[in-house]
PDB file of C-alpha atoms and ligand atoms in Angstrom:
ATOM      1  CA  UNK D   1      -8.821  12.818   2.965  1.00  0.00           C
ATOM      2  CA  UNK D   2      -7.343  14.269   6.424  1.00  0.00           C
ATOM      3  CA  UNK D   3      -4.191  15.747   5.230  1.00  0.00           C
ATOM      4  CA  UNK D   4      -2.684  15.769   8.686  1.00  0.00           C
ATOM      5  CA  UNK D   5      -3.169  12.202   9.135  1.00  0.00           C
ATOM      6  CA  UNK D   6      -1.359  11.317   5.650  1.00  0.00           C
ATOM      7  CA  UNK D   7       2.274  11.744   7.186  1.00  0.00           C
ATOM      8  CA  UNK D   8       1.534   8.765   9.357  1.00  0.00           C
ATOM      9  CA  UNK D   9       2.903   6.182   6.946  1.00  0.00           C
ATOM     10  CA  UNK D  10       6.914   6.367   5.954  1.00  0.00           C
ATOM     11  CA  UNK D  11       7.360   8.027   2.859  1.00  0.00           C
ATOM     12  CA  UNK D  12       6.863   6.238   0.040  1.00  0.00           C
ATOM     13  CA  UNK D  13       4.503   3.416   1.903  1.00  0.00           C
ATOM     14  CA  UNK D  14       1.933   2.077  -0.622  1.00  0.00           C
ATOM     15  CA  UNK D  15      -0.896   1.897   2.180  1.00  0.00           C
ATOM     16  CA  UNK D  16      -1.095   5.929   1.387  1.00  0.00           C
ATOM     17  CA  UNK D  17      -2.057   5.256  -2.338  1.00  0.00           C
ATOM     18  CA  UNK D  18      -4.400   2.005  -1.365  1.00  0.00           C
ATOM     19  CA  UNK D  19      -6.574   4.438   1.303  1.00  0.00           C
ATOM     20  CA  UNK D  20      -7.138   7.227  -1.004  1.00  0.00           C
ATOM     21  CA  UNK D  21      -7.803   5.194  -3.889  1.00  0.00           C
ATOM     22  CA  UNK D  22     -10.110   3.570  -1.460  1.00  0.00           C
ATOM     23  CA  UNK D  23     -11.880   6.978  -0.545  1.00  0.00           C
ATOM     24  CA  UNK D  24     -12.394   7.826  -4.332  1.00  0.00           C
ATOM     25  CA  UNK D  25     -14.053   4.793  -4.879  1.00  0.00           C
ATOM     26  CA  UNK D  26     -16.294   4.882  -2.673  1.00  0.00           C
ATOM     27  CA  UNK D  27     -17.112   8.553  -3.054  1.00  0.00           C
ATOM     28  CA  UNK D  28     -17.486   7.354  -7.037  1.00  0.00           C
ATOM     29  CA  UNK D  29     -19.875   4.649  -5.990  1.00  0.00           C
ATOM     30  CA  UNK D  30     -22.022   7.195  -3.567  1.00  0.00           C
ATOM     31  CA  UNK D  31     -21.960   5.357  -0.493  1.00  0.00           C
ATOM     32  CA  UNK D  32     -19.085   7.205   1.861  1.00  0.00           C
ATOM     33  CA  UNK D  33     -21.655   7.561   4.274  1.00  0.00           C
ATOM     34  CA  UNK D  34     -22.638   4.097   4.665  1.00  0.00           C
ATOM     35  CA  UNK D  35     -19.517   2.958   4.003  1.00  0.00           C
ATOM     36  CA  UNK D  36     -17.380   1.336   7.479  1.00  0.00           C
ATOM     37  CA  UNK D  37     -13.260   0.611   7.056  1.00  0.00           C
ATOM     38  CA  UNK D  38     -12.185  -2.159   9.598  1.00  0.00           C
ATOM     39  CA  UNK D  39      -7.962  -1.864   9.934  1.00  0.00           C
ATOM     40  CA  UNK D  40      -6.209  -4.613  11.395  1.00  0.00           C
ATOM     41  CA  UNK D  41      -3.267  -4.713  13.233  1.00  0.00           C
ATOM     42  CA  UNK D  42      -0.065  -4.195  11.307  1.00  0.00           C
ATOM     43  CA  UNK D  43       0.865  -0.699   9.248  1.00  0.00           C
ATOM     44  CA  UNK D  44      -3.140  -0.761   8.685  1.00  0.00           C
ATOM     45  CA  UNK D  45      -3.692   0.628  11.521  1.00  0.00           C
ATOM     46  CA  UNK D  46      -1.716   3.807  10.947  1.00  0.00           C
ATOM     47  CA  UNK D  47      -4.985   4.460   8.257  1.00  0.00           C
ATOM     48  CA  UNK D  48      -7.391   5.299  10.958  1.00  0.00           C
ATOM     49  CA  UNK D  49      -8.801   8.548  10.965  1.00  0.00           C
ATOM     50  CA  UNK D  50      -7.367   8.626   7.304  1.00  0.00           C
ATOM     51  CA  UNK D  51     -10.665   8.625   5.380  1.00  0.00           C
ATOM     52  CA  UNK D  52     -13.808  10.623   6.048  1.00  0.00           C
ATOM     53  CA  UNK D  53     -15.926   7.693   7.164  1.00  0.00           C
ATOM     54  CA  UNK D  54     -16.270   5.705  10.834  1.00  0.00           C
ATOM     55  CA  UNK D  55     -13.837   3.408  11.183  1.00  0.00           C
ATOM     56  CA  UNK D  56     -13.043   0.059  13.404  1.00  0.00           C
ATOM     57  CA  UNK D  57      -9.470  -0.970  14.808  1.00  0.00           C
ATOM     58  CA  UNK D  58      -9.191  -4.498  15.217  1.00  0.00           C
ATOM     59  CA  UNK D  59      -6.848  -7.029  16.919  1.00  0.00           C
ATOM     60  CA  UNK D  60      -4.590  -8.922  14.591  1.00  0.00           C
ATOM     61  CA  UNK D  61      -6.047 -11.147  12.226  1.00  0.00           C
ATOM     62  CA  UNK D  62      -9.314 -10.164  12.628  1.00  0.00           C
ATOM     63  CA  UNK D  63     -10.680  -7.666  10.906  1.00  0.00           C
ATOM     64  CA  UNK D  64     -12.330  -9.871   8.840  1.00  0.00           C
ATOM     65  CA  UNK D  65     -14.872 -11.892  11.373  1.00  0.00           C
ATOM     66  CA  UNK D  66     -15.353  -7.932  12.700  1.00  0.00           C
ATOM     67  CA  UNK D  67     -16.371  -6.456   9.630  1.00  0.00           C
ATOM     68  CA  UNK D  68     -18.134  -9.517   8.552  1.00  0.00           C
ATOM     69  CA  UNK D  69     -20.117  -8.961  11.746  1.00  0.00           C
ATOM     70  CA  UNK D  70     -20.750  -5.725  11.347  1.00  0.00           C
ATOM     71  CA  UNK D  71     -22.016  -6.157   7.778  1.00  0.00           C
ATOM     72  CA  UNK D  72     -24.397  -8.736   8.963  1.00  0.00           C
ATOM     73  CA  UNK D  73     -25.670  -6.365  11.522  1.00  0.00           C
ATOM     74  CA  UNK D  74     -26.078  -3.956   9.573  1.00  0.00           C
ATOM     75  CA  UNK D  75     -27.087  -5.218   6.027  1.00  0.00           C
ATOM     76  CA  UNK D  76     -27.074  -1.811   4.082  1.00  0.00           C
ATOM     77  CA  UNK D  77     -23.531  -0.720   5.262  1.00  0.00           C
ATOM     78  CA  UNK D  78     -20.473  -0.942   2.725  1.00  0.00           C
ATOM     79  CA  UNK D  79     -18.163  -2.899   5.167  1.00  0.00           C
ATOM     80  CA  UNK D  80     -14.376  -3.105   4.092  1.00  0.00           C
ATOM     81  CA  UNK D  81     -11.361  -4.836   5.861  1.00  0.00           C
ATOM     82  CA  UNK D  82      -8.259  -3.645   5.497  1.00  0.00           C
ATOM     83  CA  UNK D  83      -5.348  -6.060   6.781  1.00  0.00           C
ATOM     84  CA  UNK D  84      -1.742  -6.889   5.833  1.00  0.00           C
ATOM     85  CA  UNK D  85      -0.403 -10.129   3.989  1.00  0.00           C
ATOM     86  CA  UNK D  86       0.535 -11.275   7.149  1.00  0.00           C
ATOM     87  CA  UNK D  87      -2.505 -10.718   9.066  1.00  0.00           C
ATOM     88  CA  UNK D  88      -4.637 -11.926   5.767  1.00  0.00           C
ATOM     89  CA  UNK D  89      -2.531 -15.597   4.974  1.00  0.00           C
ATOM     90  CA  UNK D  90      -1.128 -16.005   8.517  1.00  0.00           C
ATOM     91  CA  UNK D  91      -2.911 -15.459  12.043  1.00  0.00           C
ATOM     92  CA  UNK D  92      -6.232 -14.322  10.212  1.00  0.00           C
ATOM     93  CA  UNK D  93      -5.958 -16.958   7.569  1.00  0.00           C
ATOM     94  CA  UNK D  94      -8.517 -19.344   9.051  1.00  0.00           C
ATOM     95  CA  UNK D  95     -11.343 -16.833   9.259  1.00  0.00           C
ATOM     96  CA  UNK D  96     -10.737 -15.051   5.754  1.00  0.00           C
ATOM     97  CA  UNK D  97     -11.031 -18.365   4.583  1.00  0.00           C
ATOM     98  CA  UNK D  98     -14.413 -19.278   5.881  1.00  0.00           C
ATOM     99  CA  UNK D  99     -15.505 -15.768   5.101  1.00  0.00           C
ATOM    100  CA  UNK D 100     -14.783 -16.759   1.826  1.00  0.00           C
ATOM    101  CA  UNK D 101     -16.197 -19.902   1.839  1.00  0.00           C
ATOM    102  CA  UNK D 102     -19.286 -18.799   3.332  1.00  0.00           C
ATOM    103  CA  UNK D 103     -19.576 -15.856   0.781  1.00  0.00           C
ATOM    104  CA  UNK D 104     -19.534 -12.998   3.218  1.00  0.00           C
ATOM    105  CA  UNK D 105     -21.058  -9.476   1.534  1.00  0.00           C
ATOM    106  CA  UNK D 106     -17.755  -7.885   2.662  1.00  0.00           C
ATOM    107  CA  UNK D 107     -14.820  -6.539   0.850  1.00  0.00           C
ATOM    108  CA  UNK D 108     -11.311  -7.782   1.547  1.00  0.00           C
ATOM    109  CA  UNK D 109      -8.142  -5.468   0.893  1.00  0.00           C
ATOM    110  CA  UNK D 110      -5.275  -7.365   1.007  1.00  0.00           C
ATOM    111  CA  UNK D 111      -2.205  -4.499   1.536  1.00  0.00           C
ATOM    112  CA  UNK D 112       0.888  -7.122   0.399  1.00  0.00           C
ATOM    113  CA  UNK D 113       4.203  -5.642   1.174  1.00  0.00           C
ATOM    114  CA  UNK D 114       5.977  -9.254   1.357  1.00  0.00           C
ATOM    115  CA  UNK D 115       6.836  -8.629   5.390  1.00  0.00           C
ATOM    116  CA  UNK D 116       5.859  -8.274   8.378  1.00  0.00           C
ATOM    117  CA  UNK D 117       6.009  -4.740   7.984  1.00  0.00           C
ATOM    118  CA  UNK D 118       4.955  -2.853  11.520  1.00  0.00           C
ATOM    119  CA  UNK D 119       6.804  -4.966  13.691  1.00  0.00           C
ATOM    120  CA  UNK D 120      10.330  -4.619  11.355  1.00  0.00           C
ATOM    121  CA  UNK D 121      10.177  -6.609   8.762  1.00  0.00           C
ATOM    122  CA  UNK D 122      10.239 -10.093   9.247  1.00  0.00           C
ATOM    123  CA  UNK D 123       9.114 -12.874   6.620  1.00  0.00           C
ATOM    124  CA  UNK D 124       5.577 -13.470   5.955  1.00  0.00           C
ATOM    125  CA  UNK D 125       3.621 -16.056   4.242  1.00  0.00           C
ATOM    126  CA  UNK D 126       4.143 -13.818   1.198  1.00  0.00           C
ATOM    127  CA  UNK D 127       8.018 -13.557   1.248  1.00  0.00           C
ATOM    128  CA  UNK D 128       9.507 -14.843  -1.413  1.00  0.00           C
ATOM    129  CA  UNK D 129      12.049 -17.281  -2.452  1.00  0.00           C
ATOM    130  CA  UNK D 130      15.840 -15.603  -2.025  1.00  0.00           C
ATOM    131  CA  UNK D 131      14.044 -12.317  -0.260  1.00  0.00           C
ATOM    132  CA  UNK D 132      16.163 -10.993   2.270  1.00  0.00           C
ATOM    133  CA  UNK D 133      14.397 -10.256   5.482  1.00  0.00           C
ATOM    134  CA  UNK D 134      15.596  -9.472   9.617  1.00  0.00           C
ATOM    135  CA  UNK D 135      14.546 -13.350  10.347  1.00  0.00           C
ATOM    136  CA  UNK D 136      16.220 -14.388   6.681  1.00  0.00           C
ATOM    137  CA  UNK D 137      19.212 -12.520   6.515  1.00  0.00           C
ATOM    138  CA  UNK D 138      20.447 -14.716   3.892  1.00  0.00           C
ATOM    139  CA  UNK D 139      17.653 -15.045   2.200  1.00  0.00           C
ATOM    140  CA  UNK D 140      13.844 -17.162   2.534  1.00  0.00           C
ATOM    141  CA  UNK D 141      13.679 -20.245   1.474  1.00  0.00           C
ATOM    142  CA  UNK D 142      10.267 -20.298   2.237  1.00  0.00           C
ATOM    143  CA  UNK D 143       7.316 -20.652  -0.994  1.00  0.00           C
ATOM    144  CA  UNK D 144       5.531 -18.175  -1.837  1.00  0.00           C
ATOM    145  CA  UNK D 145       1.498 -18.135  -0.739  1.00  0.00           C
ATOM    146  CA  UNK D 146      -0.658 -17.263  -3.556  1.00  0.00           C
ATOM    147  CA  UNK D 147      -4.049 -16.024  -0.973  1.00  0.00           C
ATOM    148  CA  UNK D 148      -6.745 -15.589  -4.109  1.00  0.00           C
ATOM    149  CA  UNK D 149      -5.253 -17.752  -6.094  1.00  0.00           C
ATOM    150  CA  UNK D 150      -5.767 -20.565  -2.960  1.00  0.00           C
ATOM    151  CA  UNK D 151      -9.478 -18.856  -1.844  1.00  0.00           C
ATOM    152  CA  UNK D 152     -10.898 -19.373  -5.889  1.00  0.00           C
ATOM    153  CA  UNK D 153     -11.087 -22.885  -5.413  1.00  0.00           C
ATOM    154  CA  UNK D 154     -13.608 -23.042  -2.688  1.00  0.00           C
ATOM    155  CA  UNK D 155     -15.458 -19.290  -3.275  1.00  0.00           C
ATOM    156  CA  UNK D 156     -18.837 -19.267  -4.771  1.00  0.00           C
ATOM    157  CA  UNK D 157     -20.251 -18.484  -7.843  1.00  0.00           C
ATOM    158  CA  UNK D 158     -20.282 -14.483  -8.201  1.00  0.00           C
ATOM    159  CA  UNK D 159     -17.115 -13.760  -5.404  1.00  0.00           C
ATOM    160  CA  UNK D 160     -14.433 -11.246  -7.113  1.00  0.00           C
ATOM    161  CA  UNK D 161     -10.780 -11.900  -6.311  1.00  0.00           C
ATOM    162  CA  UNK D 162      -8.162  -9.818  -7.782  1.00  0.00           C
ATOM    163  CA  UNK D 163      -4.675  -8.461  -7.670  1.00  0.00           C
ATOM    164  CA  UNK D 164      -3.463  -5.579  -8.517  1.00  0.00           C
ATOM    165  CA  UNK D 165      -0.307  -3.222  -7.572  1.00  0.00           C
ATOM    166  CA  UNK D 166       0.390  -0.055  -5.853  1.00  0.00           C
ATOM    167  CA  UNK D 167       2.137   1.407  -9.189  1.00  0.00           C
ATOM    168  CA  UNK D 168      -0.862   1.059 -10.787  1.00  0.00           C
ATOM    169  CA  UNK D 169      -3.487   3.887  -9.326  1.00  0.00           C
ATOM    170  CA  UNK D 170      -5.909   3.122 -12.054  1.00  0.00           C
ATOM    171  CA  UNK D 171      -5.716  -0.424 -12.199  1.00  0.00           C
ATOM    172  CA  UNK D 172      -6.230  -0.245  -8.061  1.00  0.00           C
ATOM    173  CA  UNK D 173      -9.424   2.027  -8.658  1.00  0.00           C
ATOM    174  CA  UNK D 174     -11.085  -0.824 -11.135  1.00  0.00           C
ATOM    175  CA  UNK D 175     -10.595  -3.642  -8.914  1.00  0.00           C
ATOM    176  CA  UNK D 176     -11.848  -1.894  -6.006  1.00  0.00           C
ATOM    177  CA  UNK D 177     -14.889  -0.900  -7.988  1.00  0.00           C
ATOM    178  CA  UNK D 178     -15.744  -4.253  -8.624  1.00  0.00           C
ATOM    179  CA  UNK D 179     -15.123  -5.286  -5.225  1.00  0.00           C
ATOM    180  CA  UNK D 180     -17.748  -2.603  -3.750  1.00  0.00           C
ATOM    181  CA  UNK D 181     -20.110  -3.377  -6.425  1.00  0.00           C
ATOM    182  CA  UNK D 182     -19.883  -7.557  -5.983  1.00  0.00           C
ATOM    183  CA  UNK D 183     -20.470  -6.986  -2.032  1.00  0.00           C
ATOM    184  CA  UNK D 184     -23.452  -4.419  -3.177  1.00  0.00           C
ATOM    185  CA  UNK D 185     -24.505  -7.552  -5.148  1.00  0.00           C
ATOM    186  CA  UNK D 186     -24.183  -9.799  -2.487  1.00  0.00           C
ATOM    187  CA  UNK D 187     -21.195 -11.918  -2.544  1.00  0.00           C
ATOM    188  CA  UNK D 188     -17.884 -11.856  -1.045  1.00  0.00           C
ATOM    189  CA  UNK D 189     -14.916  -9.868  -2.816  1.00  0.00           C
ATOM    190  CA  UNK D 190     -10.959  -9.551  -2.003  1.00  0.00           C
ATOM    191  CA  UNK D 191      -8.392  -7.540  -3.863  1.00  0.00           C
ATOM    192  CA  UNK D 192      -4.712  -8.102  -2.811  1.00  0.00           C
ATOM    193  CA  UNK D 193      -2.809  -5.078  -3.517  1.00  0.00           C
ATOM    194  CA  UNK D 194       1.140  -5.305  -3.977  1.00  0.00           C
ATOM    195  CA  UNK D 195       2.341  -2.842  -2.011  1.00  0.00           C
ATOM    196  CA  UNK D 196       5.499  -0.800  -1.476  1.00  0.00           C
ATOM    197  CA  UNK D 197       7.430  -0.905   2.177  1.00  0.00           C
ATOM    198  CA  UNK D 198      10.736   1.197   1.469  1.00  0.00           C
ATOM    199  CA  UNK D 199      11.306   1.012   4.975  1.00  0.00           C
ATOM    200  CA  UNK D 200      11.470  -2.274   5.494  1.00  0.00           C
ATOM    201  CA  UNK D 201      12.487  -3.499   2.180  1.00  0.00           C
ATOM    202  CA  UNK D 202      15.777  -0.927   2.617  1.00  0.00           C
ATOM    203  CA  UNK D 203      15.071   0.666  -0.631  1.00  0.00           C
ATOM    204  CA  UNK D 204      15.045   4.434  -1.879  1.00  0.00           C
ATOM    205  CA  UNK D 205      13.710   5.807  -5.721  1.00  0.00           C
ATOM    206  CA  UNK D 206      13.943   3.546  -8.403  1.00  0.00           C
ATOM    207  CA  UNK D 207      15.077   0.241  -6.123  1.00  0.00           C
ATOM    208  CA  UNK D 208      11.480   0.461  -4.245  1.00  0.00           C
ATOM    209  CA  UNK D 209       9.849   0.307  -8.125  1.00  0.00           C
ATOM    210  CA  UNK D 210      11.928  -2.491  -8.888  1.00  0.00           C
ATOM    211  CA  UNK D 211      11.640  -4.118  -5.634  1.00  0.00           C
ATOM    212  CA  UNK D 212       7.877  -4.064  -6.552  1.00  0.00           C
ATOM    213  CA  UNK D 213       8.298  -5.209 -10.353  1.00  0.00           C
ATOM    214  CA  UNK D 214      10.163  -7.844  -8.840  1.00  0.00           C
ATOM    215  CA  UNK D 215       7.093  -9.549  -6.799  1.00  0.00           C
ATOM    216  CA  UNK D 216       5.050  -9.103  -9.518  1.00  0.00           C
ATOM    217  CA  UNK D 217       6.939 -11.397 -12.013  1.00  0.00           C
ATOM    218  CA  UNK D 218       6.008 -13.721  -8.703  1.00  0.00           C
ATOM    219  CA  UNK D 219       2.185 -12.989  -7.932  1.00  0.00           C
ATOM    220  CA  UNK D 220       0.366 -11.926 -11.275  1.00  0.00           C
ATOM    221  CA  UNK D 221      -1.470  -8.895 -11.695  1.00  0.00           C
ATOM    222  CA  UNK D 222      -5.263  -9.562 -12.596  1.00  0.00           C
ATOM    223  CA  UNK D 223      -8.955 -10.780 -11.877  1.00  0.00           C
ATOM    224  CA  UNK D 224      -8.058 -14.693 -10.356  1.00  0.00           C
TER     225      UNK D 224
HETATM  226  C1  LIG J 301      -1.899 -11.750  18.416  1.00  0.00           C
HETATM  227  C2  LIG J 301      -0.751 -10.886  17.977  1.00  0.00           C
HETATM  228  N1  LIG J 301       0.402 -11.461  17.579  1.00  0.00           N
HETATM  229  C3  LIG J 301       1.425 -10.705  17.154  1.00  0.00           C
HETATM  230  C4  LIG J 301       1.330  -9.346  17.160  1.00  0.00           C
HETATM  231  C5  LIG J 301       2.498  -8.512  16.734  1.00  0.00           C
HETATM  232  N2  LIG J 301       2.328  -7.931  15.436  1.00  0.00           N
HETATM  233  C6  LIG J 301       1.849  -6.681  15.277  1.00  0.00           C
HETATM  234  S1  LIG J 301       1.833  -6.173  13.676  1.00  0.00           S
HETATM  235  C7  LIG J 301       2.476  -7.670  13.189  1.00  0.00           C
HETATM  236  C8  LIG J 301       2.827  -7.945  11.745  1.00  0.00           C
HETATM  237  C9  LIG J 301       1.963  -7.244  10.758  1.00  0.00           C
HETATM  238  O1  LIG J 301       2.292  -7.677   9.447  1.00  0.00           O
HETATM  239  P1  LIG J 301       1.204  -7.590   8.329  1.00  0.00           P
HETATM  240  O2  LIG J 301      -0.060  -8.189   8.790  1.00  0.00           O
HETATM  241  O3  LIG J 301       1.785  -8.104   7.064  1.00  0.00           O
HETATM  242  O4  LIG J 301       0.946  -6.012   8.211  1.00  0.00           O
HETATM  243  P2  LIG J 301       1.963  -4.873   7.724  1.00  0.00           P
HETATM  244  O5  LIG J 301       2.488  -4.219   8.956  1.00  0.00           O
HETATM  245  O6  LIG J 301       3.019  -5.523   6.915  1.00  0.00           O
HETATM  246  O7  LIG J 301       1.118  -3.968   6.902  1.00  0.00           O
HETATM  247  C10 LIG J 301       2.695  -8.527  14.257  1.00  0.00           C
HETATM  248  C11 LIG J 301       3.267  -9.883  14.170  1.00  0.00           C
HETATM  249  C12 LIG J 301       0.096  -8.769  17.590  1.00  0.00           C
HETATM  250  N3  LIG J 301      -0.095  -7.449  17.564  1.00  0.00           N
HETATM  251  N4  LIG J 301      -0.915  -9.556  17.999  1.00  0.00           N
HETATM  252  S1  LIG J 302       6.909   0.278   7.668  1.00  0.00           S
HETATM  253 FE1  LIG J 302       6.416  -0.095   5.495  1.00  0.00          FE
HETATM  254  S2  LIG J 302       4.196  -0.577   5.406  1.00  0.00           S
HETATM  255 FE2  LIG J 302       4.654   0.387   7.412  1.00  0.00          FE
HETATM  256  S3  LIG J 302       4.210   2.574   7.128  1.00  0.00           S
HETATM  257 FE3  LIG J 302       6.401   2.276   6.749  1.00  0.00          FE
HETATM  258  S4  LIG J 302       6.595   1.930   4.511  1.00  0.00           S
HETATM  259 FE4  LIG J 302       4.428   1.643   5.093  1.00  0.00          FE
HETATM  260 MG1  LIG J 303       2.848  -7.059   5.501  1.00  0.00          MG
END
């Protein structure tokens, strides 16, 4: 972990506790050095230079076909995008899916903070219903997008999809470990992580935990 690099995020952002959960996994599964981190754009991209291995920055919504290239390149790399909800379900949405589809060795990190969060907040594919936001003042009306949920019913046989949350450290760790071990075994893998943006959310303390409970009475916790 670069220490200087940490204070890039806001306080409180749940992409710190994502990327160094990240790091200890892969340090636990010995393969930091052949391990490659693809950020997309979006509060992602504030992670470069984060962890102690090379990293890619990518244009928005695809850091998947990038890393998915990369992996196919080079076959005995550990090759891991990380994007936001938005760049994920939205602009990216069409190659994630045939990633998935075509059972891509990569690893998927899906950071879900229910906005778009770098550009100041506005709804996402992942806002939910009533959630106030700078294009929804009032409110979304908008339905919620359940990504894994939609990607299990065409993934193959031996793909991991998960969710977990970022108030949940080990529960993060033991979905990622899957996730680097079912690329390892060659199949595709994607964890969505539910993720805390206090900045953009307006929150401070205990309203940023709830704000968090909150989504996940919406989008379960769990292997999909
Ligand atoms: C092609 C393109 N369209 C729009 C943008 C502007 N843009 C930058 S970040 C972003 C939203 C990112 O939201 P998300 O993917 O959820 O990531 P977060 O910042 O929330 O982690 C947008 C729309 C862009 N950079 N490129
Ligand atoms: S705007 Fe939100 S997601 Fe982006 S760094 Fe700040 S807290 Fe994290
Ligand atoms: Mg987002």
């Amino acid at each position: 972990m670069n220490q200087e690099n940490a204070a890039k995020f806001c306080a409180g952002c749940g992409y710190s506790v994502i990327l160094m959960i990240l790091n200890q996994v892969l340090a636990a599964q010995n393969v930091q050095d052949k391990a490659v981190m693809g950020l997309d754009i979006g509060c992602s991209l504030l992670g470069w230079n984060y962890l102690p291995i090379n990293t890619f920055q990518t244009h928005h919504g695809r850091v998947v076909p990038t890393m998915l290239g990369y992996k196919r390149a080079r076959k005995e790399s550990t090759s891991v995008a990380v994007v936001g909800d938005g760049g994920a379900y939205a602009i990216g949405w069409q190659s994630l899916f045939y990633a998935a589809r075509r059972d891509e060795p990569i690893t998927v990190i899906v950071v879900n903070n229910s906005v778009y969060a770098m550009t100041g907040g506005q709804t996402a594919p992942t806002t939910v219903c009533g959630q106030k936001t700078d294009t929804h003042p009032a409110g979304s009306c908008e339905e919620s997008f359940y990504g894994p949920e939609i990607l299990k019913t065409i993934v193959k046989p031996g793909a991991y999809l998960a969710r977990s949350a970022a108030n949940d450290p080990k529960g993060i760790f033991a979905a990622l470990e899957k996730a680097v071990q079912t690329q390892q075994a060659g199949h595709f893998s994607l964890v969505e992580i539910l993720s805390f943006c206090p900045t953009n959310w307006k929150t401070t303390g205990k309203a940023t935990f709830d704000y968090l409970e909150n989504l996940k009475k919406i989008y379960k916790i769990g292997e999909v």
